[in-house]
Short mmCIF file of N, CA and C in Angstrom, two decimals:
data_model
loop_
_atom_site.label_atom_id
_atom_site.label_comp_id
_atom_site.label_asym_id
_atom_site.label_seq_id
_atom_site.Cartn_x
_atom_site.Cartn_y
_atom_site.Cartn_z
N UNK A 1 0.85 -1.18 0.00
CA UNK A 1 0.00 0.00 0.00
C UNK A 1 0.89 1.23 0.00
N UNK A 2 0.77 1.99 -0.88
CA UNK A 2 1.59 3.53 -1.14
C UNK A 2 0.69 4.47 -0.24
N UNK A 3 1.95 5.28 0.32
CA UNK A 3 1.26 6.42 1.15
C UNK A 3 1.60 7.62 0.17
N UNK A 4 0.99 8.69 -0.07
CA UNK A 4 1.29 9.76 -0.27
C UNK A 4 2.28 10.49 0.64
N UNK A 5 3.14 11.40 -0.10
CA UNK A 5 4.51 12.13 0.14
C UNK A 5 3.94 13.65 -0.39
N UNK A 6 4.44 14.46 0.16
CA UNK A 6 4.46 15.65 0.16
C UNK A 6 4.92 15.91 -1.68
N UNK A 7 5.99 15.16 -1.25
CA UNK A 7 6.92 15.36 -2.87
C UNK A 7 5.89 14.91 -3.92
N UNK A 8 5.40 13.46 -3.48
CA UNK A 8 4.09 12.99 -4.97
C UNK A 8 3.10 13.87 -5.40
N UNK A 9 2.57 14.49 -3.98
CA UNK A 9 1.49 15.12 -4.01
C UNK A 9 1.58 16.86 -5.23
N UNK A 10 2.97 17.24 -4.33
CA UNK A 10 3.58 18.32 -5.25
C UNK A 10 3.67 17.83 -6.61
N UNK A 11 4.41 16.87 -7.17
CA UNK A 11 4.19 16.72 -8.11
C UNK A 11 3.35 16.31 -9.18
N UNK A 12 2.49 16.00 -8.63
CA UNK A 12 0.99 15.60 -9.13
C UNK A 12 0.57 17.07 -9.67
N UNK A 13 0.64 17.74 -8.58
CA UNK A 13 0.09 19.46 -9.08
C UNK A 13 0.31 20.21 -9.97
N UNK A 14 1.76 19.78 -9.75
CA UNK A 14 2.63 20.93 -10.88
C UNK A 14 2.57 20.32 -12.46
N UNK A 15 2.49 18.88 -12.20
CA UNK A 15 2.35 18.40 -13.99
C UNK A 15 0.58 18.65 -14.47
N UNK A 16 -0.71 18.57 -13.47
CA UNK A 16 -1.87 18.93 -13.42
C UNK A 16 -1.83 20.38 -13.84
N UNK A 17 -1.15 21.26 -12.74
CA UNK A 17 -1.00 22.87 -13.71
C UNK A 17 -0.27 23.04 -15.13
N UNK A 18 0.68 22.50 -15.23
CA UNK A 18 1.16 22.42 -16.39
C UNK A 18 0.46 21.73 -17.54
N UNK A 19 -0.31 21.61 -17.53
CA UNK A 19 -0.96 20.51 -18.70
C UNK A 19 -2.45 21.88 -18.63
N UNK A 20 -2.68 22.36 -18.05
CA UNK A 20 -3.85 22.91 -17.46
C UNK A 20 -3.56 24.62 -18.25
N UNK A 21 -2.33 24.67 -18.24
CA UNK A 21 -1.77 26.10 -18.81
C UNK A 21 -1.35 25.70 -20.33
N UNK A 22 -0.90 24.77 -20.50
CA UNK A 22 -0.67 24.25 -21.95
C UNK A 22 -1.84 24.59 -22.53
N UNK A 23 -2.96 23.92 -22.11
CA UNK A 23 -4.40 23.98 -22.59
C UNK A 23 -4.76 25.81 -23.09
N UNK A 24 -4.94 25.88 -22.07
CA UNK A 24 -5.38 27.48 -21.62
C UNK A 24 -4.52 27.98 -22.90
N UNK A 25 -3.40 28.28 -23.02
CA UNK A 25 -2.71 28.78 -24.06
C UNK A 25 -2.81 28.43 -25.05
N UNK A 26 -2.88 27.35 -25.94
CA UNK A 26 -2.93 26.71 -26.85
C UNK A 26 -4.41 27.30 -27.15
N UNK A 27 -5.68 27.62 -26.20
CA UNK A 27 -6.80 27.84 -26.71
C UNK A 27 -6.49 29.22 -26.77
N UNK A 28 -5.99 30.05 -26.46
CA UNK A 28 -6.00 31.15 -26.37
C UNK A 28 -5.29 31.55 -28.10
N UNK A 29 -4.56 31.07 -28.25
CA UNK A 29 -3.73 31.15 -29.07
C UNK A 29 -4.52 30.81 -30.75
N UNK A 30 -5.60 30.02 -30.51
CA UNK A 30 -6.08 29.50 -31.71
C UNK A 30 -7.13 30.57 -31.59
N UNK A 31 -7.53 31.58 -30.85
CA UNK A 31 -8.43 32.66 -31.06
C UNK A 31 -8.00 33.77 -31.46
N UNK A 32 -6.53 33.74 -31.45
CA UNK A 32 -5.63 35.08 -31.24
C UNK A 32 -5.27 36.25 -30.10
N UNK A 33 -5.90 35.45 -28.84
CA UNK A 33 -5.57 36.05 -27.74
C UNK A 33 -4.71 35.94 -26.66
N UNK A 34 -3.89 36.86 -26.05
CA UNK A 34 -3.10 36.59 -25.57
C UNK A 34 -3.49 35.87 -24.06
N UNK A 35 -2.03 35.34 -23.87
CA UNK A 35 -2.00 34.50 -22.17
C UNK A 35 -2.45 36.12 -21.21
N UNK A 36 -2.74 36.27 -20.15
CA UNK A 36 -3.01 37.19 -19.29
C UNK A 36 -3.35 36.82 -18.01
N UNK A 37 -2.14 36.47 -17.53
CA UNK A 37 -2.08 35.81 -16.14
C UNK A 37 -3.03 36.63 -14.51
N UNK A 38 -2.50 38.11 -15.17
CA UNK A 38 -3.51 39.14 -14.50
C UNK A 38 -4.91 38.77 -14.41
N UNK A 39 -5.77 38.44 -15.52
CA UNK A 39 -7.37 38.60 -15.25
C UNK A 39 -7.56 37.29 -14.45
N UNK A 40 -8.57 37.39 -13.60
CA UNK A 40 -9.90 36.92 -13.13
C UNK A 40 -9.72 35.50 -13.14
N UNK A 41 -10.11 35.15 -15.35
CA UNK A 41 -10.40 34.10 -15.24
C UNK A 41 -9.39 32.96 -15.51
N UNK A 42 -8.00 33.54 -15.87
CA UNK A 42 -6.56 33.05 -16.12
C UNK A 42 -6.24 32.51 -14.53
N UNK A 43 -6.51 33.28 -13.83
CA UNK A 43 -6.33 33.01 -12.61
C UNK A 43 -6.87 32.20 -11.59
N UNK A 44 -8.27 32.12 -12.07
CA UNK A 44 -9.03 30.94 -10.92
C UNK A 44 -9.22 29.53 -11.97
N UNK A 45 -8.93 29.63 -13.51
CA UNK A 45 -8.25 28.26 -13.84
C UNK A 45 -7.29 27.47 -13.53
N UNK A 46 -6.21 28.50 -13.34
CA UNK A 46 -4.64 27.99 -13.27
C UNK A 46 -4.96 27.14 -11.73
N UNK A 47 -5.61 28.11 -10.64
CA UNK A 47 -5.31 27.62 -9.63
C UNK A 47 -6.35 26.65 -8.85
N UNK A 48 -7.29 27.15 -9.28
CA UNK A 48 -8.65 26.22 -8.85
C UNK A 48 -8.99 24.57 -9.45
N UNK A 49 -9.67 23.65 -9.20
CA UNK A 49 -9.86 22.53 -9.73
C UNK A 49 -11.45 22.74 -10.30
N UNK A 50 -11.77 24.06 -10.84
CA UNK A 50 -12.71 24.28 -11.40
C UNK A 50 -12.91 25.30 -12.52
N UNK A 51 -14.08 25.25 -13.44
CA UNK A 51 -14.31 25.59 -14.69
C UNK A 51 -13.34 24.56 -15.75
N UNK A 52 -14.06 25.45 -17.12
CA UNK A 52 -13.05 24.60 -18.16
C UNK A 52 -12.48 25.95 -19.09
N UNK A 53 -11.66 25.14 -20.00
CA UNK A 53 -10.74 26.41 -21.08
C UNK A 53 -11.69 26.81 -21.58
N UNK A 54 -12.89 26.27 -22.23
CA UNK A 54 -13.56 26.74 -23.24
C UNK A 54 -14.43 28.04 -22.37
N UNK A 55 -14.91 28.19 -20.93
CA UNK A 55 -15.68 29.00 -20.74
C UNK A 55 -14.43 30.25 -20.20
N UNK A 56 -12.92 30.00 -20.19
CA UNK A 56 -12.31 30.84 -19.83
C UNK A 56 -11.97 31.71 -21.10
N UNK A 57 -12.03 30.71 -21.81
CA UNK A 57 -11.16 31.25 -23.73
C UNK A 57 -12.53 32.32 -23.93
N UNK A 58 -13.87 32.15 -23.96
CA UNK A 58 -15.09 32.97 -24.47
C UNK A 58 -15.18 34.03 -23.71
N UNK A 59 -14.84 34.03 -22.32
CA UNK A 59 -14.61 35.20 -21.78
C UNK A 59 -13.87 35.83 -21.50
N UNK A 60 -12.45 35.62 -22.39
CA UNK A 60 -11.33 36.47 -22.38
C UNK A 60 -11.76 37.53 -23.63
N UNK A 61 -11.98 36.56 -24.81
CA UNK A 61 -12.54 36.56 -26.03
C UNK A 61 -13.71 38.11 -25.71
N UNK A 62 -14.73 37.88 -25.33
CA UNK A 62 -15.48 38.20 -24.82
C UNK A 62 -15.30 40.39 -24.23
N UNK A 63 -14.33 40.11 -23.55
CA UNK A 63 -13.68 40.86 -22.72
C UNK A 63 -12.80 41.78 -23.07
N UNK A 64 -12.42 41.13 -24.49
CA UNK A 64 -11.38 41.67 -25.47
C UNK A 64 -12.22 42.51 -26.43
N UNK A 65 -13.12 41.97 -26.54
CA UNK A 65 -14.02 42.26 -27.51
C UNK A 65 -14.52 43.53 -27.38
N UNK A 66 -15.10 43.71 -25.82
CA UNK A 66 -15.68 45.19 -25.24
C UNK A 66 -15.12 46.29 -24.62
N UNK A 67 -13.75 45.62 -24.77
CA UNK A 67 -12.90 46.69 -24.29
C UNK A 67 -12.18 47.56 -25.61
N UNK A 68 -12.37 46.79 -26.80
CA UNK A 68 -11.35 47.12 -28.07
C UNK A 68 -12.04 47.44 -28.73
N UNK A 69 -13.53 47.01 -28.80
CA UNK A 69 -14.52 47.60 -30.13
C UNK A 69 -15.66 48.34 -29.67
N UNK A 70 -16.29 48.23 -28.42
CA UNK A 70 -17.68 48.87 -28.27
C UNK A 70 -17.20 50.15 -27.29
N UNK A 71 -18.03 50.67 -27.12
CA UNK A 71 -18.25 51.94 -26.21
C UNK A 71 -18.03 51.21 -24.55
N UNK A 72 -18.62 49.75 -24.81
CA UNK A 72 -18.22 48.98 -22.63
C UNK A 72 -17.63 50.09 -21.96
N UNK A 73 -16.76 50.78 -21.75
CA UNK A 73 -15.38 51.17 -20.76
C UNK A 73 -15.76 52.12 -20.64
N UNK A 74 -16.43 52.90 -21.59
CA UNK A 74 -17.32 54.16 -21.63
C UNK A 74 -18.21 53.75 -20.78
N UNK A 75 -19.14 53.30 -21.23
CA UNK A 75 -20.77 52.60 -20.65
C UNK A 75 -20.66 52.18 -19.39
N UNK A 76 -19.37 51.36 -18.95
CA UNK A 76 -19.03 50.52 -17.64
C UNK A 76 -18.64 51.58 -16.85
N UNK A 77 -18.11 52.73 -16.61
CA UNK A 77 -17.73 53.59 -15.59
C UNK A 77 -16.16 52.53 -15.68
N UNK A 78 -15.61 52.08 -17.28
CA UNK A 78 -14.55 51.35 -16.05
C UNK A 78 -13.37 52.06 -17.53
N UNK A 79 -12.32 52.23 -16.81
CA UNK A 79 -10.78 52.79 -17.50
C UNK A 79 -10.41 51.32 -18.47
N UNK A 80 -9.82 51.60 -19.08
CA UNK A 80 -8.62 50.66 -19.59
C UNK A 80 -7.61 50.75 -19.63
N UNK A 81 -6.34 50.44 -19.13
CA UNK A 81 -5.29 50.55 -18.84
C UNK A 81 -4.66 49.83 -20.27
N UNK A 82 -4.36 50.57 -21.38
CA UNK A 82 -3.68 50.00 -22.53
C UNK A 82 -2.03 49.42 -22.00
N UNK A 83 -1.46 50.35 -21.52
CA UNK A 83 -0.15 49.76 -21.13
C UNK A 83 0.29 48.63 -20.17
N UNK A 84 -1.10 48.34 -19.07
CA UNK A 84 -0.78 47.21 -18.96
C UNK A 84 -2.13 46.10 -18.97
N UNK A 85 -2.60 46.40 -19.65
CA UNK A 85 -4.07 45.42 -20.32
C UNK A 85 -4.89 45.14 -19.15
N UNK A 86 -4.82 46.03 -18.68
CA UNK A 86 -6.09 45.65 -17.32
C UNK A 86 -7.33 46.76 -17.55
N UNK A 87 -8.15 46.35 -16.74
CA UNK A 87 -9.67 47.25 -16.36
C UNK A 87 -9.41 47.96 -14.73
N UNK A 88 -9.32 49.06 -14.66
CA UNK A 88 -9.14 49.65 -13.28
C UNK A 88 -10.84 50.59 -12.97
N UNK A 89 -11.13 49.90 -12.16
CA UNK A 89 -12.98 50.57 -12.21
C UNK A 89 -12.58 52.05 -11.51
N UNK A 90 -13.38 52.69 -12.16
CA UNK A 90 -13.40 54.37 -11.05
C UNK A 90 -14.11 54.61 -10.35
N UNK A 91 -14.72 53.58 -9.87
CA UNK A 91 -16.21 53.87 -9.23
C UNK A 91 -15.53 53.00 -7.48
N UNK A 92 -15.78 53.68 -6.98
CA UNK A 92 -15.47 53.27 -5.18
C UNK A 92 -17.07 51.83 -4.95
N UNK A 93 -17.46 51.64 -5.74
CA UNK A 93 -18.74 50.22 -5.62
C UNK A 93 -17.81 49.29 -6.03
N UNK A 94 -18.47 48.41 -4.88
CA UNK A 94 -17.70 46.98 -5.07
C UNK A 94 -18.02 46.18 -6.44
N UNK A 95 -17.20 45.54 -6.46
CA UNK A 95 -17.92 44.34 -7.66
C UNK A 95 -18.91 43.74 -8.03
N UNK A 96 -19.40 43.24 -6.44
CA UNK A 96 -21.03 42.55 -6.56
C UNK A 96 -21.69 44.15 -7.34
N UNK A 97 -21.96 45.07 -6.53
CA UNK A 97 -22.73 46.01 -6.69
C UNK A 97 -22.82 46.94 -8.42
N UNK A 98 -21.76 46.73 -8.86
CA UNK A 98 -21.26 46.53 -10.29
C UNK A 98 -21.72 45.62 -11.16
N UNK A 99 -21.63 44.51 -10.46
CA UNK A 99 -21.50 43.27 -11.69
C UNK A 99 -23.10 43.24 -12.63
N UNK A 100 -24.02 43.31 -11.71
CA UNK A 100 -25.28 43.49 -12.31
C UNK A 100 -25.20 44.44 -13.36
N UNK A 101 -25.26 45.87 -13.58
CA UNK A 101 -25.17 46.89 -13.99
C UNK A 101 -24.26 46.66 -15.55
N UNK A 102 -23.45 46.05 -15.01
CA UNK A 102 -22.30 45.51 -16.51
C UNK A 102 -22.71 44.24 -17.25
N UNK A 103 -23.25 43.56 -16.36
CA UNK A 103 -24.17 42.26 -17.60
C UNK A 103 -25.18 42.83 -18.10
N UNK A 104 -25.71 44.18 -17.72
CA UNK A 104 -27.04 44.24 -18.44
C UNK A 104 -26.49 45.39 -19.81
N UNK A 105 -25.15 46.31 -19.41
CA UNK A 105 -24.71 46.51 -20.59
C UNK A 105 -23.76 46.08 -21.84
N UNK A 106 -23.24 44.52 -21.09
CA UNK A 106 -22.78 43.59 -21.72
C UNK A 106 -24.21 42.84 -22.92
N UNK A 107 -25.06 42.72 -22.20
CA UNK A 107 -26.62 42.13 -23.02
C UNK A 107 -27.32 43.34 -23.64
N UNK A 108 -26.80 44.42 -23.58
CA UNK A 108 -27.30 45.34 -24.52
C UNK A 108 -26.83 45.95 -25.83
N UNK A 109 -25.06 45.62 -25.57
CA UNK A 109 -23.95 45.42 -26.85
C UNK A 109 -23.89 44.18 -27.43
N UNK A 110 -24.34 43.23 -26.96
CA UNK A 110 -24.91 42.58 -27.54
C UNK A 110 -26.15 41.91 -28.66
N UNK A 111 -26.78 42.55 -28.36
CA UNK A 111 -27.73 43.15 -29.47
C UNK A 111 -27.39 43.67 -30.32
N UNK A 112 -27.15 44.70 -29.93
CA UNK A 112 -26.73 45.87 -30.69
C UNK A 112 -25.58 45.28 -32.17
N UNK A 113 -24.61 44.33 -31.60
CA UNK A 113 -23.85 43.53 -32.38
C UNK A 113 -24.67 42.85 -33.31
N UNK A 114 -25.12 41.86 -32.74
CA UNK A 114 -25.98 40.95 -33.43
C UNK A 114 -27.00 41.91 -34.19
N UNK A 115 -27.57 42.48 -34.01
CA UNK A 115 -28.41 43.51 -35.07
C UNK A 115 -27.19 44.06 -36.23
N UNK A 116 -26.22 44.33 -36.00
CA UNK A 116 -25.35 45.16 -36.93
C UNK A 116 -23.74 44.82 -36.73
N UNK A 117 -23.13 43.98 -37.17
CA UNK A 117 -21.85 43.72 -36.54
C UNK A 117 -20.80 44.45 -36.91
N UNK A 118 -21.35 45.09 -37.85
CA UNK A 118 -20.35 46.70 -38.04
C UNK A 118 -18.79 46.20 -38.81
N UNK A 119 -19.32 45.12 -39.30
CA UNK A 119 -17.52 44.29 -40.20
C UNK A 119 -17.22 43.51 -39.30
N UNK A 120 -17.28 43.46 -37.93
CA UNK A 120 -16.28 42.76 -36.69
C UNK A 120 -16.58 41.43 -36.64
N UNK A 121 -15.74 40.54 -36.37
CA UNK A 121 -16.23 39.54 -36.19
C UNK A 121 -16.12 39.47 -34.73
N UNK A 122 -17.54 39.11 -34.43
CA UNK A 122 -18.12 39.18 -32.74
C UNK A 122 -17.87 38.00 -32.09
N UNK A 123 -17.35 37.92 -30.65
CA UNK A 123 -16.74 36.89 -30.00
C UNK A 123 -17.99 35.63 -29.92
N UNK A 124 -17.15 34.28 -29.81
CA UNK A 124 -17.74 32.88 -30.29
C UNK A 124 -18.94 33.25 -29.22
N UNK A 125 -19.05 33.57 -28.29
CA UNK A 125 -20.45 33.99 -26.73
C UNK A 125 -21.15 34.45 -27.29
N UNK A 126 -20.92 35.57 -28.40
CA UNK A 126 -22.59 36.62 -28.65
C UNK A 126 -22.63 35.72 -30.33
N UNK A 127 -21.73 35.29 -30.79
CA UNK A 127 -22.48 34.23 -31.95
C UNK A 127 -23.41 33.55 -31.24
N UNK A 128 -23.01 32.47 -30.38
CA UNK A 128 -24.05 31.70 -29.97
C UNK A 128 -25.46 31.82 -29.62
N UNK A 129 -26.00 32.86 -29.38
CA UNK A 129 -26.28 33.65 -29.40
C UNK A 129 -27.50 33.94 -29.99
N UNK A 130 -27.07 34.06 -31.43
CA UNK A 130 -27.69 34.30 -32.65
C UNK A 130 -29.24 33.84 -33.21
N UNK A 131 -28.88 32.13 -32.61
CA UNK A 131 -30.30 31.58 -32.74
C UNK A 131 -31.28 32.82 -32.05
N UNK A 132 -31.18 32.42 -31.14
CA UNK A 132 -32.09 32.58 -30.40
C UNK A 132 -32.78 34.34 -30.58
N UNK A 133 -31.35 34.84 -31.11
CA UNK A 133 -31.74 36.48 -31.25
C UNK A 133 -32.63 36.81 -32.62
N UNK A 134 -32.53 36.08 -33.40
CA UNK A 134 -33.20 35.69 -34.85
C UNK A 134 -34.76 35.39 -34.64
N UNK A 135 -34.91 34.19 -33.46
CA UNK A 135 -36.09 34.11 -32.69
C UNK A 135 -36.67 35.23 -32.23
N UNK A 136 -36.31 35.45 -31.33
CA UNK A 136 -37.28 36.98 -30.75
C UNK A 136 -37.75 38.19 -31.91
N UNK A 137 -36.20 38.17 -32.96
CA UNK A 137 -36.65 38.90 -33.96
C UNK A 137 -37.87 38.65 -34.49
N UNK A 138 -38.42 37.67 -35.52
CA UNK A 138 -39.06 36.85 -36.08
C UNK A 138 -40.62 37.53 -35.51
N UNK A 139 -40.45 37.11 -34.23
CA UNK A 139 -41.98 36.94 -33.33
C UNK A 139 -42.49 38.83 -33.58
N UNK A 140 -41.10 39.48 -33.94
CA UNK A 140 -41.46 41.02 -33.79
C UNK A 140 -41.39 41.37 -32.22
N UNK A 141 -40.81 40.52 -31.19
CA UNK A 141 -40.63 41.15 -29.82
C UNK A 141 -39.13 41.72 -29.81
N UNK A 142 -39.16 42.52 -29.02
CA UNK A 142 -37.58 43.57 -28.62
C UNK A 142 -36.36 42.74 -28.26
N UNK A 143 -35.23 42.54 -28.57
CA UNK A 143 -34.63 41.29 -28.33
C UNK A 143 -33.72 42.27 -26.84
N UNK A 144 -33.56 43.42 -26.78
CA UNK A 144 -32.94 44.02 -25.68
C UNK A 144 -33.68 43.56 -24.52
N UNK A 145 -35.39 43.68 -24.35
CA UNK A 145 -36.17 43.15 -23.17
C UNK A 145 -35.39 41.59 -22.59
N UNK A 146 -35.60 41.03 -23.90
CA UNK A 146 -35.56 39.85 -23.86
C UNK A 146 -33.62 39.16 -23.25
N UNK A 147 -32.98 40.16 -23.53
CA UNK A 147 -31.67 39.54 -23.48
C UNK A 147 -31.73 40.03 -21.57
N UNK A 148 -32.39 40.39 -21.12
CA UNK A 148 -32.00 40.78 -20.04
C UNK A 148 -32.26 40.03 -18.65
#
C-alpha cells in the first residue's frame, strides 16, 4: 500500500497545472488572444480545480471584444489601462454592486452587435447567441427586453 509524500502530491500538481496552462494557451492562441495571467479568469483556472478552457477562452474573447470595439469602458464607468491590459474601475462600488449593472450593458452590446456587426467579427459567446436572437426577432418582440 503507497502512502502519499508531500513530494508525490507536489508533483501531481505541478504536472496537473502544467498541462492545465498548456491547454489554456494553446486555446487562447487558436483565437488570437493573448495569455493574461492578471485577469480573473486566467487566474481561478490555473489555480482552482474548477471551470473549463472553453468558458475561460469565451470570456477572455469576450472581454477583449468590449474593451477594443464597443463603447463597454465608456458605458461601464470602467478605464482601460492599454499599457498594462487591465480594467481599473473608477467607481469606489464593489464588484457585486457593479457586476449586475455591466451584464445588463454587456446584453445590450450585444444586441446591438448581433443587429449590426459593423464588419467585426463578434466573439464565439454573442455568436451563440444568434439563434435565439433571430427568434425573438421573427416573433417582432424587442430582443434588448428579452436579453435581459
Amino acid at each position: 500500500m503507497g502512502f502519499l509524500t508531500r513530494e508525490s502530491v507536489h508533483s501531481t500538481t505541478l504536472v496537473r497545472g502544467n498541462e492545465k496552462f498548456a491547454d489554456l494557451t494553446a486555446a487562447l492562441k487558436r483565437r488570437g488572444l493573448p495569455f493574461r495571467p492578471d485577469l480573473k479568469y486566467c487566474k481561478a483556472f490555473l489555480t482552482t480545480n474548477s471551470g473549463d478552457v472553453d468558458t475561460v477562452v469565451d470570456n477572455m474573447e469576450e472581454k477583449h471584444f468590449l474593451f477594443t470595439r464597443t463603447e463597454y469602458p465608456r458605458l461601464s464607468g470602467d478605464n482601460f489601462d492599454a499599457d498594462r491590459s487591465q480594467c481599473i474601475p473608477d467607481s469606489y462600488e464593489t464588484y457585486a454592486e457593479m457586476e449586475g449593472d455591466w451584464k445588463e450593458i454587456k446584453a445590450n452590446l450585444c444586441v446591438e452587435y448581433l443587429r449590426e456587426n459593423k464588419g467585426l467579427k463578434l466573439p464565439q459567446k454573442w455568436e451563440s447567441c444568434r439563434l435565439r436572437f433571430e427568434e425573438v426577432i421573427s416573433r417582432g418582440d424587442d430582443p434588448k427586453l428579452e436579453a435581459l
